[in-house]
Amino acid sequence: MSGAGSPGGAGTPGAAAGASLSIHGLVKRFDDLPVLDGLDLEVPPQGVTAVLGPSGCGKTTLLRILAGLVPADAGRIEGAQPDQVTILFQEPRLLPWETVRANVEFVLPPEWEPGERAAAVEAVLADVQMAEFAGYYPAELSGGMAQRVALARAFVYPGELLLLDEPFQGLDLSLRLSLIGVFERLLASRPRTSLFVTHSVREALLVGEEIALLSARPARILENSGNDLPRGERRLDSEAFLRRERDLYRAISAV
Ligand code: ADP
Ligand code: MG
């Protein structure tokens, strides 16, 4: 999880070199329940790979293994080191007794100087339009505001790999679209490799440069291909988007 890192450069374009990630033959069981069944996935450096799979297929388990939170039973992971990995969860997971500012600052490495810490926190809070709420406590925030803070915390530190576990799931459509916009802007200024897990075809098409389709549990990759929708067509009112959405639904329903 986000920990050590070299000071300086947070927020500087190109500061974080995104790691590539290679997953080979990952296997995981919980007692008698097979969850991952020899999963292979190549994640290119930088950019966003969307991992699209049905509820309960093993997506969170995959991310927890990649973050070093649970061990795999078999398989190999090459690329990002656990101390270069950040996770953004479905719920914001802010510390209720700390302010917005302190919630973002606490992930910075201890060796960063106070002035540098303050500057990095203020800059990222401005980027998520939360600067004026820096002194608020989590209980005073709406769900969308809290998830903006969680995004700021995920990006303030220049980690190589960001794992997103259905981060906008509980929010209504307009909030989700606005948070996807915030995520993309943060990614442009603070590039890193991102694995964006979702069960929403729409969300995968909106955020993913690559889209990996997972099977039902035990999960394996059914298909992994580039998102051929041009950036400008990644809008819910685009004909090309609707066609691609329909094709992906068909691909999922056919298995
Ligand atoms: P997803 O995130 O795709 O919805 P999960 O990875 O959370 O799926 O869970 C996959 C399966 O593994 C589910 O059937 C879930 O009940 C089971 N599972 C997840 N974590 C544990 C655990 N710690 N112990 C036992 N079973 C678990
Ligand atoms: Mg999950």
mmCIF file with all atom_site columns, C-alpha atoms in Angstrom, residues 135-207:
data_model
loop_
_atom_site.group_PDB
_atom_site.id
_atom_site.type_symbol
_atom_site.label_atom_id
_atom_site.label_alt_id
_atom_site.label_comp_id
_atom_site.label_asym_id
_atom_site.label_entity_id
_atom_site.label_seq_id
_atom_site.pdbx_PDB_ins_code
_atom_site.Cartn_x
_atom_site.Cartn_y
_atom_site.Cartn_z
_atom_site.occupancy
_atom_site.B_iso_or_equiv
_atom_site.pdbx_formal_charge
_atom_site.auth_seq_id
_atom_site.auth_comp_id
_atom_site.auth_asym_id
_atom_site.auth_atom_id
_atom_site.pdbx_PDB_model_num
ATOM 1  C CA . GLY A 1 135 ? -11.113 21.785 7.372   1.00 0.00 ? 135 GLY A CA 1
ATOM 2  C CA . TYR A 1 136 ? -14.332 19.722 7.224   1.00 0.00 ? 136 TYR A CA 1
ATOM 3  C CA . TYR A 1 137 ? -14.752 16.318 8.906   1.00 0.00 ? 137 TYR A CA 1
ATOM 4  C CA . PRO A 1 138 ? -16.005 13.287 6.917   1.00 0.00 ? 138 PRO A CA 1
ATOM 5  C CA . ALA A 1 139 ? -19.426 13.345 8.626   1.00 0.00 ? 139 ALA A CA 1
ATOM 6  C CA . GLU A 1 140 ? -19.965 16.831 7.156   1.00 0.00 ? 140 GLU A CA 1
ATOM 7  C CA . LEU A 1 141 ? -19.438 15.633 3.552   1.00 0.00 ? 141 LEU A CA 1
ATOM 8  C CA . SER A 1 142 ? -21.886 14.206 0.992   1.00 0.00 ? 142 SER A CA 1
ATOM 9  C CA . GLY A 1 143 ? -21.070 10.829 -0.597  1.00 0.00 ? 143 GLY A CA 1
ATOM 10 C CA . GLY A 1 144 ? -19.716 12.500 -3.746  1.00 0.00 ? 144 GLY A CA 1
ATOM 11 C CA . MET A 1 145 ? -17.551 14.918 -1.748  1.00 0.00 ? 145 MET A CA 1
ATOM 12 C CA . ALA A 1 146 ? -16.154 12.092 0.363   1.00 0.00 ? 146 ALA A CA 1
ATOM 13 C CA . GLN A 1 147 ? -15.235 10.134 -2.757  1.00 0.00 ? 147 GLN A CA 1
ATOM 14 C CA . ARG A 1 148 ? -13.476 13.235 -4.161  1.00 0.00 ? 148 ARG A CA 1
ATOM 15 C CA . VAL A 1 149 ? -11.363 13.277 -0.993  1.00 0.00 ? 149 VAL A CA 1
ATOM 16 C CA . ALA A 1 150 ? -10.637 9.575  -1.416  1.00 0.00 ? 150 ALA A CA 1
ATOM 17 C CA . LEU A 1 151 ? -9.537  10.289 -5.012  1.00 0.00 ? 151 LEU A CA 1
ATOM 18 C CA . ALA A 1 152 ? -7.296  13.110 -3.776  1.00 0.00 ? 152 ALA A CA 1
ATOM 19 C CA . ARG A 1 153 ? -5.752  10.761 -1.212  1.00 0.00 ? 153 ARG A CA 1
ATOM 20 C CA . ALA A 1 154 ? -5.193  8.095  -3.875  1.00 0.00 ? 154 ALA A CA 1
ATOM 21 C CA . PHE A 1 155 ? -3.393  10.557 -6.182  1.00 0.00 ? 155 PHE A CA 1
ATOM 22 C CA . VAL A 1 156 ? -1.482  12.786 -3.743  1.00 0.00 ? 156 VAL A CA 1
ATOM 23 C CA . TYR A 1 157 ? 1.250   10.198 -3.499  1.00 0.00 ? 157 TYR A CA 1
ATOM 24 C CA . PRO A 1 158 ? 3.164   9.320  -6.692  1.00 0.00 ? 158 PRO A CA 1
ATOM 25 C CA . GLY A 1 159 ? 2.594   5.537  -6.594  1.00 0.00 ? 159 GLY A CA 1
ATOM 26 C CA . GLU A 1 160 ? 3.083   3.434  -9.701  1.00 0.00 ? 160 GLU A CA 1
ATOM 27 C CA . LEU A 1 161 ? -0.095  1.385  -9.619  1.00 0.00 ? 161 LEU A CA 1
ATOM 28 C CA . LEU A 1 162 ? -3.589  2.447  -8.643  1.00 0.00 ? 162 LEU A CA 1
ATOM 29 C CA . LEU A 1 163 ? -6.234  -0.219 -8.054  1.00 0.00 ? 163 LEU A CA 1
ATOM 30 C CA . LEU A 1 164 ? -9.828  1.010  -8.129  1.00 0.00 ? 164 LEU A CA 1
ATOM 31 C CA . ASP A 1 165 ? -12.502 -1.301 -6.707  1.00 0.00 ? 165 ASP A CA 1
ATOM 32 C CA . GLU A 1 166 ? -15.851 -0.108 -8.111  1.00 0.00 ? 166 GLU A CA 1
ATOM 33 C CA . PRO A 1 167 ? -15.105 3.297  -6.600  1.00 0.00 ? 167 PRO A CA 1
ATOM 34 C CA . PHE A 1 168 ? -18.251 5.108  -7.783  1.00 0.00 ? 168 PHE A CA 1
ATOM 35 C CA . GLN A 1 169 ? -20.691 2.247  -7.333  1.00 0.00 ? 169 GLN A CA 1
ATOM 36 C CA . GLY A 1 170 ? -23.025 3.667  -4.705  1.00 0.00 ? 170 GLY A CA 1
ATOM 37 C CA . LEU A 1 171 ? -23.487 7.053  -6.430  1.00 0.00 ? 171 LEU A CA 1
ATOM 38 C CA . ASP A 1 172 ? -26.106 8.255  -8.883  1.00 0.00 ? 172 ASP A CA 1
ATOM 39 C CA . LEU A 1 173 ? -25.322 8.535  -12.587 1.00 0.00 ? 173 LEU A CA 1
ATOM 40 C CA . SER A 1 174 ? -24.543 12.252 -12.766 1.00 0.00 ? 174 SER A CA 1
ATOM 41 C CA . LEU A 1 175 ? -22.198 12.019 -9.771  1.00 0.00 ? 175 LEU A CA 1
ATOM 42 C CA . ARG A 1 176 ? -20.508 8.994  -11.290 1.00 0.00 ? 176 ARG A CA 1
ATOM 43 C CA . LEU A 1 177 ? -19.942 10.809 -14.556 1.00 0.00 ? 177 LEU A CA 1
ATOM 44 C CA . SER A 1 178 ? -18.544 13.824 -12.754 1.00 0.00 ? 178 SER A CA 1
ATOM 45 C CA . LEU A 1 179 ? -16.214 11.660 -10.615 1.00 0.00 ? 179 LEU A CA 1
ATOM 46 C CA . ILE A 1 180 ? -15.007 9.815  -13.718 1.00 0.00 ? 180 ILE A CA 1
ATOM 47 C CA . GLY A 1 181 ? -14.100 13.270 -15.102 1.00 0.00 ? 181 GLY A CA 1
ATOM 48 C CA . VAL A 1 182 ? -12.213 14.117 -11.891 1.00 0.00 ? 182 VAL A CA 1
ATOM 49 C CA . PHE A 1 183 ? -10.404 10.760 -12.039 1.00 0.00 ? 183 PHE A CA 1
ATOM 50 C CA . GLU A 1 184 ? -9.347  11.348 -15.658 1.00 0.00 ? 184 GLU A CA 1
ATOM 51 C CA . ARG A 1 185 ? -8.048  14.843 -14.914 1.00 0.00 ? 185 ARG A CA 1
ATOM 52 C CA . LEU A 1 186 ? -6.032  13.557 -11.942 1.00 0.00 ? 186 LEU A CA 1
ATOM 53 C CA . LEU A 1 187 ? -4.624  10.793 -14.094 1.00 0.00 ? 187 LEU A CA 1
ATOM 54 C CA . ALA A 1 188 ? -3.554  13.270 -16.792 1.00 0.00 ? 188 ALA A CA 1
ATOM 55 C CA . SER A 1 189 ? -1.562  15.371 -14.311 1.00 0.00 ? 189 SER A CA 1
ATOM 56 C CA . ARG A 1 190 ? -0.321  12.470 -12.149 1.00 0.00 ? 190 ARG A CA 1
ATOM 57 C CA . PRO A 1 191 ? 0.089   9.528  -14.531 1.00 0.00 ? 191 PRO A CA 1
ATOM 58 C CA . ARG A 1 192 ? 0.214   5.967  -13.234 1.00 0.00 ? 192 ARG A CA 1
ATOM 59 C CA . THR A 1 193 ? -0.985  2.538  -14.240 1.00 0.00 ? 193 THR A CA 1
ATOM 60 C CA . SER A 1 194 ? -4.596  2.031  -13.221 1.00 0.00 ? 194 SER A CA 1
ATOM 61 C CA . LEU A 1 195 ? -6.641  -1.144 -12.903 1.00 0.00 ? 195 LEU A CA 1
ATOM 62 C CA . PHE A 1 196 ? -10.284 -0.099 -12.706 1.00 0.00 ? 196 PHE A CA 1
ATOM 63 C CA . VAL A 1 197 ? -12.588 -2.896 -11.552 1.00 0.00 ? 197 VAL A CA 1
ATOM 64 C CA . THR A 1 198 ? -16.273 -2.573 -12.320 1.00 0.00 ? 198 THR A CA 1
ATOM 65 C CA . HIS A 1 199 ? -19.364 -4.644 -13.078 1.00 0.00 ? 199 HIS A CA 1
ATOM 66 C CA . SER A 1 200 ? -20.744 -1.838 -15.276 1.00 0.00 ? 200 SER A CA 1
ATOM 67 C CA . VAL A 1 201 ? -20.263 -2.175 -19.036 1.00 0.00 ? 201 VAL A CA 1
ATOM 68 C CA . ARG A 1 202 ? -20.844 1.543  -19.340 1.00 0.00 ? 202 ARG A CA 1
ATOM 69 C CA . GLU A 1 203 ? -18.185 2.460  -16.806 1.00 0.00 ? 203 GLU A CA 1
ATOM 70 C CA . ALA A 1 204 ? -15.664 0.095  -18.433 1.00 0.00 ? 204 ALA A CA 1
ATOM 71 C CA . LEU A 1 205 ? -16.266 1.749  -21.821 1.00 0.00 ? 205 LEU A CA 1
ATOM 72 C CA . LEU A 1 206 ? -15.999 5.232  -20.344 1.00 0.00 ? 206 LEU A CA 1
ATOM 73 C CA . VAL A 1 207 ? -12.718 4.749  -18.465 1.00 0.00 ? 207 VAL A CA 1
#
